[in-house]
Short mmCIF file of C-alpha atoms and ligand atoms in Angstrom, two decimals:
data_model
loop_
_atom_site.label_atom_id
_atom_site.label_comp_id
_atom_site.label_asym_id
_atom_site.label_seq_id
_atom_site.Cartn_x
_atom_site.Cartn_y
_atom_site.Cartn_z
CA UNK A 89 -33.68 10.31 -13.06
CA UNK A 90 -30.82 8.09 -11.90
CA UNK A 91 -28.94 6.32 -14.72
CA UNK A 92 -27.14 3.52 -12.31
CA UNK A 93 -29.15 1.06 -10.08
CA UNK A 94 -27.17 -1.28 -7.38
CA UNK A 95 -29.57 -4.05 -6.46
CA UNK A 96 -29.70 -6.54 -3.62
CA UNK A 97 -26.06 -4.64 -1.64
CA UNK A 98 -25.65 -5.86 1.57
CA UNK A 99 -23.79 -2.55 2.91
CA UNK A 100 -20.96 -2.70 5.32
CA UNK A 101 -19.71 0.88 6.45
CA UNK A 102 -18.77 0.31 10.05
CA UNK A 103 -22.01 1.17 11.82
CA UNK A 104 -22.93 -1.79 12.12
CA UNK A 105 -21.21 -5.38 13.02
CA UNK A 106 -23.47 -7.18 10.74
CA UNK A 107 -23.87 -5.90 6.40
CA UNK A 108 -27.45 -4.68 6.66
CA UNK A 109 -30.00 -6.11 4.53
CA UNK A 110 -30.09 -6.31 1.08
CA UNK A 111 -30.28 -2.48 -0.53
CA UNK A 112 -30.62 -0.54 -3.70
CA UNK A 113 -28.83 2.11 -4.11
CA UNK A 114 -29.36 4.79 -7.04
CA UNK A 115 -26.73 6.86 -8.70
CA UNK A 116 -26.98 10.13 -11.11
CA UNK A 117 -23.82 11.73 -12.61
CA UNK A 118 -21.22 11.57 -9.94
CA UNK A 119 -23.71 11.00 -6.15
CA UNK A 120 -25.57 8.56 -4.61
CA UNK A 121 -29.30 10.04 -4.87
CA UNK A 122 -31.12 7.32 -3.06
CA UNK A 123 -30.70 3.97 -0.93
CA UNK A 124 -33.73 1.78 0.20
CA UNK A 125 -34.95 -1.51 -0.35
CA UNK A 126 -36.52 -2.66 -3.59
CA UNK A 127 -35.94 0.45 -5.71
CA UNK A 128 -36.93 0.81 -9.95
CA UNK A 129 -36.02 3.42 -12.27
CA UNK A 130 -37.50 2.75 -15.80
CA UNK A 131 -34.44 2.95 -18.06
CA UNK A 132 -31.70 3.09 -14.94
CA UNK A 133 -28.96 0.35 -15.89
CA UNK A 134 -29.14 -2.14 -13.54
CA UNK A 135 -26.13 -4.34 -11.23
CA UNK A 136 -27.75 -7.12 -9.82
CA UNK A 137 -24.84 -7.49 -6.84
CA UNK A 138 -27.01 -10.74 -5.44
CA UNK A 139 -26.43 -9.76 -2.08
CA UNK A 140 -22.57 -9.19 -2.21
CA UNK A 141 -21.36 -6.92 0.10
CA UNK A 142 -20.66 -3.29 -0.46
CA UNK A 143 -18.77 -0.78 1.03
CA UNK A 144 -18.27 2.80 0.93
CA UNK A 145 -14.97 3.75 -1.38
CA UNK A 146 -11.79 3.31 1.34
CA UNK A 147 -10.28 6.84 2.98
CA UNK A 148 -6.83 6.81 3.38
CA UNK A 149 -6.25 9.55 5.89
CA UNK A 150 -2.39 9.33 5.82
CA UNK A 151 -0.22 8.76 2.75
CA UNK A 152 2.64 10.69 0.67
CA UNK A 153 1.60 10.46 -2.39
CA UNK A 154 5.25 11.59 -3.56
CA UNK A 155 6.85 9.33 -1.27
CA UNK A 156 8.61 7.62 -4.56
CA UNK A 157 11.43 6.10 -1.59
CA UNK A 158 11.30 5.84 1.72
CA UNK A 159 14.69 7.91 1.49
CA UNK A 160 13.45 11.11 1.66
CA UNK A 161 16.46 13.33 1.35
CA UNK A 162 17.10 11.47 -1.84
CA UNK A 163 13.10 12.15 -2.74
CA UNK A 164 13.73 15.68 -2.57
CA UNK A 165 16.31 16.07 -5.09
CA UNK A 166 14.26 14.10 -7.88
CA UNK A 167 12.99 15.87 -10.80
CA UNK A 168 9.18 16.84 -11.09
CA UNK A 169 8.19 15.72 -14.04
CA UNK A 170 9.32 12.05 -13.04
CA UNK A 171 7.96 12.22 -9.26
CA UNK A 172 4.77 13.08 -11.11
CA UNK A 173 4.43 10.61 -13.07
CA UNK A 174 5.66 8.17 -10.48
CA UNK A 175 3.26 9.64 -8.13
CA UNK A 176 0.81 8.96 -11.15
CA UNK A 177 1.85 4.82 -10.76
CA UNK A 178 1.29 4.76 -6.74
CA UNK A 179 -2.04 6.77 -6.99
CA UNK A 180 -3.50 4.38 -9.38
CA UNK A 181 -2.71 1.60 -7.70
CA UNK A 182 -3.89 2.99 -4.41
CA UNK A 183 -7.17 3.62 -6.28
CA UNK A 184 -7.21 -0.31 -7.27
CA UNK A 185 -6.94 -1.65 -3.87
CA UNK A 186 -10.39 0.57 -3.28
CA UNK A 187 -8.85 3.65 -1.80
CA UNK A 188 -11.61 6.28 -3.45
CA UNK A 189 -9.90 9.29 -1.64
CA UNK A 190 -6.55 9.70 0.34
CA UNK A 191 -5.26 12.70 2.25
CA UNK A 192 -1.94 13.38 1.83
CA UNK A 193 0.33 14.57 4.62
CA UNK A 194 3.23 16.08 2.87
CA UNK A 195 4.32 16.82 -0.75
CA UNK A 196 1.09 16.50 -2.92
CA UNK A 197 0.38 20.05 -4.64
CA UNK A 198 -2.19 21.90 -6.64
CA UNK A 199 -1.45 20.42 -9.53
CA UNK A 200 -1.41 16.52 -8.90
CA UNK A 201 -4.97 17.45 -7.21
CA UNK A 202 -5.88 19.32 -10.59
CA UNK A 203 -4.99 16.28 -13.13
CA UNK A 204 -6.63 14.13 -10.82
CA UNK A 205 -9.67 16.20 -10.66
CA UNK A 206 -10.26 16.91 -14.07
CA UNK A 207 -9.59 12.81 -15.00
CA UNK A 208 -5.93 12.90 -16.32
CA UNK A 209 -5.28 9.59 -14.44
CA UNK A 210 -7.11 7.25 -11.95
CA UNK A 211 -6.62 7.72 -8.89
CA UNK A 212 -8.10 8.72 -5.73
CA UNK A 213 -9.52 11.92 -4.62
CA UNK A 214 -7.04 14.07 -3.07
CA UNK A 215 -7.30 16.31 -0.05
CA UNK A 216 -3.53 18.11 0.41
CA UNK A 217 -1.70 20.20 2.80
CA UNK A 218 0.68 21.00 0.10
CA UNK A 219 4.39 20.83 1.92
CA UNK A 220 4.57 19.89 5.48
CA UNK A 221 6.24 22.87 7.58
CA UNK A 222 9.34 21.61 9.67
CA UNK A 223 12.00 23.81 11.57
CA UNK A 224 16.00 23.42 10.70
CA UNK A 225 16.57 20.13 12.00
CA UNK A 226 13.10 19.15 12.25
CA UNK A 227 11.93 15.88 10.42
CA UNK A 228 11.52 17.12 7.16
CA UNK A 229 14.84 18.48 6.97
CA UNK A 230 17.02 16.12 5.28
CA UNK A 231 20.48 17.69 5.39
CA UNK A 232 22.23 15.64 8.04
CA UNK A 233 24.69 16.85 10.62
CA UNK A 234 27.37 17.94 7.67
CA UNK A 235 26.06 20.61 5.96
CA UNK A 236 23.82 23.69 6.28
CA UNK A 237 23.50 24.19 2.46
CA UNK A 238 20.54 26.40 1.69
CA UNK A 239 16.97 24.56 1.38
CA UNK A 240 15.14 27.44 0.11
CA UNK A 241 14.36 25.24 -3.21
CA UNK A 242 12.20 22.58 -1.08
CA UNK A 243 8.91 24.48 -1.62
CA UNK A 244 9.77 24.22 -5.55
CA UNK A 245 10.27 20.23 -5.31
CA UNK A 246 7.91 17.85 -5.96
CA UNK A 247 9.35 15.17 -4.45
CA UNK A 248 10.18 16.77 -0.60
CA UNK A 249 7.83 16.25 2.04
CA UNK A 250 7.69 19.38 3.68
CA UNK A 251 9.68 22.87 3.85
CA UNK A 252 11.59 24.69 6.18
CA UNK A 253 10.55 27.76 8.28
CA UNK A 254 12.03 28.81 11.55
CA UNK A 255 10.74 31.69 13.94
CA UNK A 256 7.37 33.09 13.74
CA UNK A 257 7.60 35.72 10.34
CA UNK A 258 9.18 32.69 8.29
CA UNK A 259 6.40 29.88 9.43
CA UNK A 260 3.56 32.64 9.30
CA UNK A 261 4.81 32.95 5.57
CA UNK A 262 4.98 29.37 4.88
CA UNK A 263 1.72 28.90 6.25
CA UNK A 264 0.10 31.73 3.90
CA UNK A 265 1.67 30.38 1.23
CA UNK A 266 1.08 26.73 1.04
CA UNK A 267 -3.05 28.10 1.50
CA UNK A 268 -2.66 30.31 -1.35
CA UNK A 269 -1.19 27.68 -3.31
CA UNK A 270 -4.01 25.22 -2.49
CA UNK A 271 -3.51 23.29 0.72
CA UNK A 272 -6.85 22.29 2.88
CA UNK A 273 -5.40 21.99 6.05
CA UNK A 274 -1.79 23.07 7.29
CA UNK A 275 0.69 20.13 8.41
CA UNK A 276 3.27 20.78 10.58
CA UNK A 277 5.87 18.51 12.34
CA UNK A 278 5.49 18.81 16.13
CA UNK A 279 7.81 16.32 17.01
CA UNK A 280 11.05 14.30 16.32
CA UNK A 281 10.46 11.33 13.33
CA UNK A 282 11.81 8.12 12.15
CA UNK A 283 12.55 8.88 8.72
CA UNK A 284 14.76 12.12 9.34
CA UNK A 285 18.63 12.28 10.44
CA UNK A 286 18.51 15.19 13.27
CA UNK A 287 15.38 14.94 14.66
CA UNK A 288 15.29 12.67 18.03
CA UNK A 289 11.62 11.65 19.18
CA UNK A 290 10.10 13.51 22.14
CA UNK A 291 12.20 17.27 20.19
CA UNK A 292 9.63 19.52 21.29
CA UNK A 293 10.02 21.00 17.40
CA UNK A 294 8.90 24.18 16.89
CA UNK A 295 8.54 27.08 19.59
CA UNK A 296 4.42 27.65 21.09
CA UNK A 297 4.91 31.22 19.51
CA UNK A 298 5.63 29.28 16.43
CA UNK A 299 2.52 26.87 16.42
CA UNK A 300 0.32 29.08 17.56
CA UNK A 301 1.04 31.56 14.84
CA UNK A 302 -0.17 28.73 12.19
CA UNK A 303 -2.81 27.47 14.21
CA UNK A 304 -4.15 31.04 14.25
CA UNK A 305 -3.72 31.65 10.35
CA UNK A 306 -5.23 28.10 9.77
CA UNK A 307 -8.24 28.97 11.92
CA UNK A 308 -8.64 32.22 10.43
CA UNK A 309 -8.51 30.58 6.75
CA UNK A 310 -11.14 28.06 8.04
CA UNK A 311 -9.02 25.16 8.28
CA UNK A 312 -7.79 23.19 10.78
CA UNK A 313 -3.74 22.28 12.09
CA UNK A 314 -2.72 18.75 12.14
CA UNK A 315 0.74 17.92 13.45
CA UNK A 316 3.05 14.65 13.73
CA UNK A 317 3.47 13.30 17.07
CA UNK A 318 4.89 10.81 19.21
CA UNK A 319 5.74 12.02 22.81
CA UNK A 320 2.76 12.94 25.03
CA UNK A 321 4.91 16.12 25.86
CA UNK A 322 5.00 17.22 22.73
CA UNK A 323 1.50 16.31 21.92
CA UNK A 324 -0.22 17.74 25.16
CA UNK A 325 1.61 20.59 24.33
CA UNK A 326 0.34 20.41 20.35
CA UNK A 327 -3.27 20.30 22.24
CA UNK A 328 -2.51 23.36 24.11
CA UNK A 329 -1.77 25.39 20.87
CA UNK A 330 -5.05 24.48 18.97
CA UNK A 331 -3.85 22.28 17.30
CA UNK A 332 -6.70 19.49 15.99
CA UNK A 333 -5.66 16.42 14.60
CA UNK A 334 -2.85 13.83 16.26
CA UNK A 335 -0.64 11.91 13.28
CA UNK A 336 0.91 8.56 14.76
CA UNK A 337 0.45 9.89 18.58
CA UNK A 338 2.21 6.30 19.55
CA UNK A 339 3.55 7.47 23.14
CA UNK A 340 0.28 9.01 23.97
CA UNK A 341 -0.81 9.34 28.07
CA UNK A 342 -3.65 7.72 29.39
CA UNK A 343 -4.55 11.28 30.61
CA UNK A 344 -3.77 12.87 27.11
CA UNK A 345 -6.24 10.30 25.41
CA UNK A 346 -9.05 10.94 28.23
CA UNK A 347 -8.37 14.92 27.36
CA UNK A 348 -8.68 13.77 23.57
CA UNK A 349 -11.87 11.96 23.95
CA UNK A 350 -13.05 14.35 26.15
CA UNK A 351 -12.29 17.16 23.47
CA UNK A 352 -12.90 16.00 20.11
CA UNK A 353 -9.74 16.33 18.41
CA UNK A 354 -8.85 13.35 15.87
CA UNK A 355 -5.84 10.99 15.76
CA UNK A 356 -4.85 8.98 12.89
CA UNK A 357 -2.68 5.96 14.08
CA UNK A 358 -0.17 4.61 11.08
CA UNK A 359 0.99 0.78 12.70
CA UNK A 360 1.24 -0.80 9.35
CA UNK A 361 4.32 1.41 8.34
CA UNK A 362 6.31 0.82 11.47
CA UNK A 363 5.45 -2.45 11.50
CA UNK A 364 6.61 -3.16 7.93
CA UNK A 365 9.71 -0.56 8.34
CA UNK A 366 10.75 -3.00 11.46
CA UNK A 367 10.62 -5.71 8.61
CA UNK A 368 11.42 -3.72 5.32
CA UNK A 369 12.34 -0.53 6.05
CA UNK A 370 16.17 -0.86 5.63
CA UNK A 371 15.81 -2.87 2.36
CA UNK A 372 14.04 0.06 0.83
CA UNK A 373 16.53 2.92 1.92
CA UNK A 374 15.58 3.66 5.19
CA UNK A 375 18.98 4.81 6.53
CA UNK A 376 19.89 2.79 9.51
CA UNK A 377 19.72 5.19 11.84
CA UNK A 378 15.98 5.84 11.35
CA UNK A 379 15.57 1.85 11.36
CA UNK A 380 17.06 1.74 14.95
CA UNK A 381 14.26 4.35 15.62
CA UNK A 382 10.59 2.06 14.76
CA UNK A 383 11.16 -0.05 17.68
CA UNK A 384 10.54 2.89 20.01
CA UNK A 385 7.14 4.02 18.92
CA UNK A 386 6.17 0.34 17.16
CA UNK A 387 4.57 -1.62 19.82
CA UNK A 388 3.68 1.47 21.88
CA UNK A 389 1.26 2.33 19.09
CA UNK A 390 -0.08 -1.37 18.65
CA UNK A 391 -1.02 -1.45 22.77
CA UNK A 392 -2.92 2.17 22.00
CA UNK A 393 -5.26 1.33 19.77
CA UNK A 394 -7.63 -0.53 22.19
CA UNK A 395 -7.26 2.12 24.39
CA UNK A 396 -7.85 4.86 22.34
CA UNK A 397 -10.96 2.69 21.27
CA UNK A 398 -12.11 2.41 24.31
CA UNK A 399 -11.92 6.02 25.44
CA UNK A 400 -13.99 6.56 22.44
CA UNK A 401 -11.88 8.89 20.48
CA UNK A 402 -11.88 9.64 16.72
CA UNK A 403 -9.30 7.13 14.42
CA UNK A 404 -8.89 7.58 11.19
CA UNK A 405 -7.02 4.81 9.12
CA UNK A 406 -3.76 6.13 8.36
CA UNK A 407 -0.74 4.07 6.61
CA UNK A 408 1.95 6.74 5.83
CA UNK A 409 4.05 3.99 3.51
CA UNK A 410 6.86 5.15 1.29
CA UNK A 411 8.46 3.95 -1.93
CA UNK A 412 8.32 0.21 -2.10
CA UNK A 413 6.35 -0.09 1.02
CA UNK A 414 3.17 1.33 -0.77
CA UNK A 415 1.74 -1.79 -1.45
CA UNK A 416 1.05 -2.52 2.05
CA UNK A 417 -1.42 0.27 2.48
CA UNK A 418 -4.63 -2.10 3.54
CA UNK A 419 -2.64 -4.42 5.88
CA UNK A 420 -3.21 -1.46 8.52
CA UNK A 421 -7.25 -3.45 8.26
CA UNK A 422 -6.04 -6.83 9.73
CA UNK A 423 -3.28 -5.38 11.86
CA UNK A 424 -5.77 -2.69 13.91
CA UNK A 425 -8.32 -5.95 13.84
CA UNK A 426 -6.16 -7.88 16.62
CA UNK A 427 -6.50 -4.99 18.43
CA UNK A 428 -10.08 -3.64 17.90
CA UNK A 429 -13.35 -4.77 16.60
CA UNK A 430 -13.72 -5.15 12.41
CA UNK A 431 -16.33 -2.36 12.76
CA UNK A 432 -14.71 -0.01 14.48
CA UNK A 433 -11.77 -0.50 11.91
CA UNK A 434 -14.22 -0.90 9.29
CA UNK A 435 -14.88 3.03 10.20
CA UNK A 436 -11.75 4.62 10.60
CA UNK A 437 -11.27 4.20 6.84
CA UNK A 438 -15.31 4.98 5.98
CA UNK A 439 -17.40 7.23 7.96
CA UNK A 440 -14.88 8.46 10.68
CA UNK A 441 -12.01 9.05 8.30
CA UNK A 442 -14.82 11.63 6.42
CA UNK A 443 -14.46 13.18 10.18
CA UNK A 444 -11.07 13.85 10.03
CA UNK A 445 -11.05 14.78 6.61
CA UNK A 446 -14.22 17.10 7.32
CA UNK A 447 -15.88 15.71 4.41
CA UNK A 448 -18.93 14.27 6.00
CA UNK A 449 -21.38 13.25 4.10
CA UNK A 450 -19.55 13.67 1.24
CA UNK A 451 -17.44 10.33 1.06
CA UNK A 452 -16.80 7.24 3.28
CA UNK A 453 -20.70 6.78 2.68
CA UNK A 454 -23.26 5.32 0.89
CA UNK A 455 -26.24 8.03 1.53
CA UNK A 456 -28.16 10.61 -0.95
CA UNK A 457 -25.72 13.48 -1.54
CA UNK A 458 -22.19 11.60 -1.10
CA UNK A 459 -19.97 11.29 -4.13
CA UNK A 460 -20.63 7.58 -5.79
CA UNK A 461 -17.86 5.83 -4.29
CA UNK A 462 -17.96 2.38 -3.51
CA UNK A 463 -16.52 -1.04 -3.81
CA UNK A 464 -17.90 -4.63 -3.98
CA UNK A 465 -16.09 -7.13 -1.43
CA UNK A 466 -15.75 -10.98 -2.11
CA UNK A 467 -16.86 -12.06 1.28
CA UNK A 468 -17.85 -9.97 4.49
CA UNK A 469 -14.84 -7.92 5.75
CA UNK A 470 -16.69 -7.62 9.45
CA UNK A 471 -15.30 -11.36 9.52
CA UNK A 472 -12.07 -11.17 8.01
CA UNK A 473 -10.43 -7.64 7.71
CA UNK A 474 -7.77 -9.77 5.26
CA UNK A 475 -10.17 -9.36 2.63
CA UNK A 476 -9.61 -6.13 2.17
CA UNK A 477 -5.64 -6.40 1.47
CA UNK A 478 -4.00 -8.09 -1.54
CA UNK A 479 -3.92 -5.43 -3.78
CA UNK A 480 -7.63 -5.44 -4.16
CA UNK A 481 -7.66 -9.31 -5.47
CA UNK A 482 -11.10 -9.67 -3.29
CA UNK A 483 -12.30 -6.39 -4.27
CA UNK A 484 -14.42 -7.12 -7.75
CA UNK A 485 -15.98 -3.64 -8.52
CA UNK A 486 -14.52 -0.24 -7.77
CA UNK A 487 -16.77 2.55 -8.23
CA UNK A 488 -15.50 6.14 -8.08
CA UNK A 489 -18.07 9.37 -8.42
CA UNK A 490 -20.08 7.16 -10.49
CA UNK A 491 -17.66 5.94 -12.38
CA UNK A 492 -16.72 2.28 -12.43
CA UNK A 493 -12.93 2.18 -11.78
CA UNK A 494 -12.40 -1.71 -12.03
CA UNK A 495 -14.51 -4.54 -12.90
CA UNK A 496 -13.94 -8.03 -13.24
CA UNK A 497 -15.89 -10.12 -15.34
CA UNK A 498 -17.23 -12.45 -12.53
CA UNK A 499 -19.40 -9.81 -11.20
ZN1 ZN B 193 4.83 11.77 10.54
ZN1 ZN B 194 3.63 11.00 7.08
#
């Protein structure tokens, strides 16, 4: 018997350009159990929504939710028990701007997932791939060109991004061990980054014997590899190692996109960070170095998104903001809309992002047997994207596995 009954939603989960009609969707304990038109359940509370729009909770397929700065050596060295509780702060607020479940790319552990599992804080559903695995010099290897100091205490800090492995024994271990202690899916860096000292883009990082060896432990564990890339080198060369999901993938071939398409694997474009990090980046603590990077992979990425549209590939939304730059995690909506229609973007973060994050049916939905998550839009976001930034100002109702996360008093 459902408890919760949404009346008269006008849904909007980017299969559609136009909210359907009005709907009624039921909810018991934590799912949605049915959607239909002109529903009753005798006793069921009851939100008349008055044909306001509703969408599926947001996915977030790229974020760090430990990224406490966007300098990341510095990250590394911070205690746990703070870059917890920060991480705490920059979960919930991710949560409030409708984000019902991110995927974190680097740092997130067992234990952030476990307190926000059994309700210790708000914050969005995490999927984790525990600490990203990077060779010596690679771009989560924060040491600089000084020093070779040992880094053996990265897997033991909250607060670092990833861990160091080099040759195929030492990443076969790291692999094993960030699935034993939790991680869904194994993260490696493929390529040079921005944020890193060492590291130019288009390094082919890490030898074939090396990816293949986590690719094949991944596989075997029933998970999939996804990698950071730039170059098309370096990600045709990701492709040709099994590996199944693209991060960034800015400098991507036509070719390499038609092979993509043509193959299934996912990429998760993240414009909004290099785009802000252009702006922002340096007064936040990117080093300048890494700021001289953006400008190599920034507009690249912007012209790719119609094409990868186009070719019909798999986005999911993906921000990858650090420190202060969090708050610009839905501006990725408006920026992919010059580029692509609201829809399409509309799905990256709903029913496409569950793709990527192989949770169909699960979440970015609002269907019988996906987790209650939704959110109630002031306005229709197929018309303006915008509404969907601003720190959830247009966003009155946030609904989480049944449970209502935020509500304002004008709904
Ligand atoms: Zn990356
Ligand atoms: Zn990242």
């Amino acid at each position: 018997m459902p408890a919760l009954l949404i009346k008269n939603a006008r849904i909007v989960d980017g299969t559609s350009p136009e909210p359907t009609a009005p709907m009624d969707i039921a909810i018991e304990g934590d799912k949605f159990v049915e959607v239909g038109p002109s529903l009753s359940f005798e006793g069921a509370e009851v939100i008349d929504l008055k044909g306001a729009i509703v969408m599926p909770g947001l996915i977030d397929c790229h974020v760090h939710v430990v990224a406490t700065t966007a300098n990341l050596g510095q990250n590394a060295e911070l205690p746990n028990a703070w870059v917890a509780l920060k991480s705490a702060h920059i979960m919930k607020d991710m949560l409030m701007r409708g984000f019902t479940t991110v995927r974190d790319l680097g740092g997130a552990d067992r234990g952030l997932q476990m307190a926000v599992a059994d309700g210790l804080l708000d914050a969005p559903r995490l999927v984790i791939c525990g600490k990203a695995l990077s060779q010596s010099g690679g771009h989560t290897d924060y040491r600089g060109a000084f020093h070779n100091r040992d880094v053996s205490y990265y897997p033991e800090k909250l607060g670092a991004l990833g861990r160091i492995c080099d040759g195929v024994p030492e990443v076969q271990r790291a692999t094993r061990e960030e699935l034993k202690n939790g991680a869904q899916f194994i993260k490696i860096m493929a390529d040079g980054g921005v944020s890193s000292p060492s590291d130019p883009i288009g390094y082919l990082v890490f030898s074939v014997d090396e990816i293949k060896a986590v690719v094949e432990i991944a596989k075997g564990f029933g998970t999939y590899v996804s990698a950071h890339l730039y170059d098309d080198a370096a990600i045709v060369r990701a492709l040709d190692c099994g590996v199944e999901c693209i991060e960034h993938g800015n400098l991507m071939s036509e070719a390499t996109i038609a092979r993509i398409a043509r193959e299934g694997q996912f990429v998760v474009p993240t414009n909004i960070t290099f785009d802000y990090l252009a702006k922002e980046g340096a007064k936040f603590g990117l080093p300048p170095a890494s700021v001289a990077k953006i400008e190599d992979v920034r507009e690249a990425g912007l012209d790719q998104l119609a094409k990868l549209h186009k070719a019909g590939v798999t986005m999911g939304y993906g921000t990858d903001l650090l420190g202060g730059m969090h708050p610009q995690q839905s501006g990725e909506f408006a920026l992919r809309g010059r580029y692509i229609p609201a829809d399409a973007v509309i799905r990256s973060a709903t029913l496409d992002a569950a793709k990527v994050l192989r949770m169909e049916g699960k979440v970015g939905t609002i269907a019988p047997g996906a987790f209650a998550d939704l959110i109630v839009v002031d306005g229709n976001p197929l018309e303006d994207l915008a509404l969907l930034a601003d720190q959830g100002a247009h966003i009155p109702l946030i609904m989480q596995g049944g449970i209502v996360k935020k509500q304002t008093s004008c709904l």
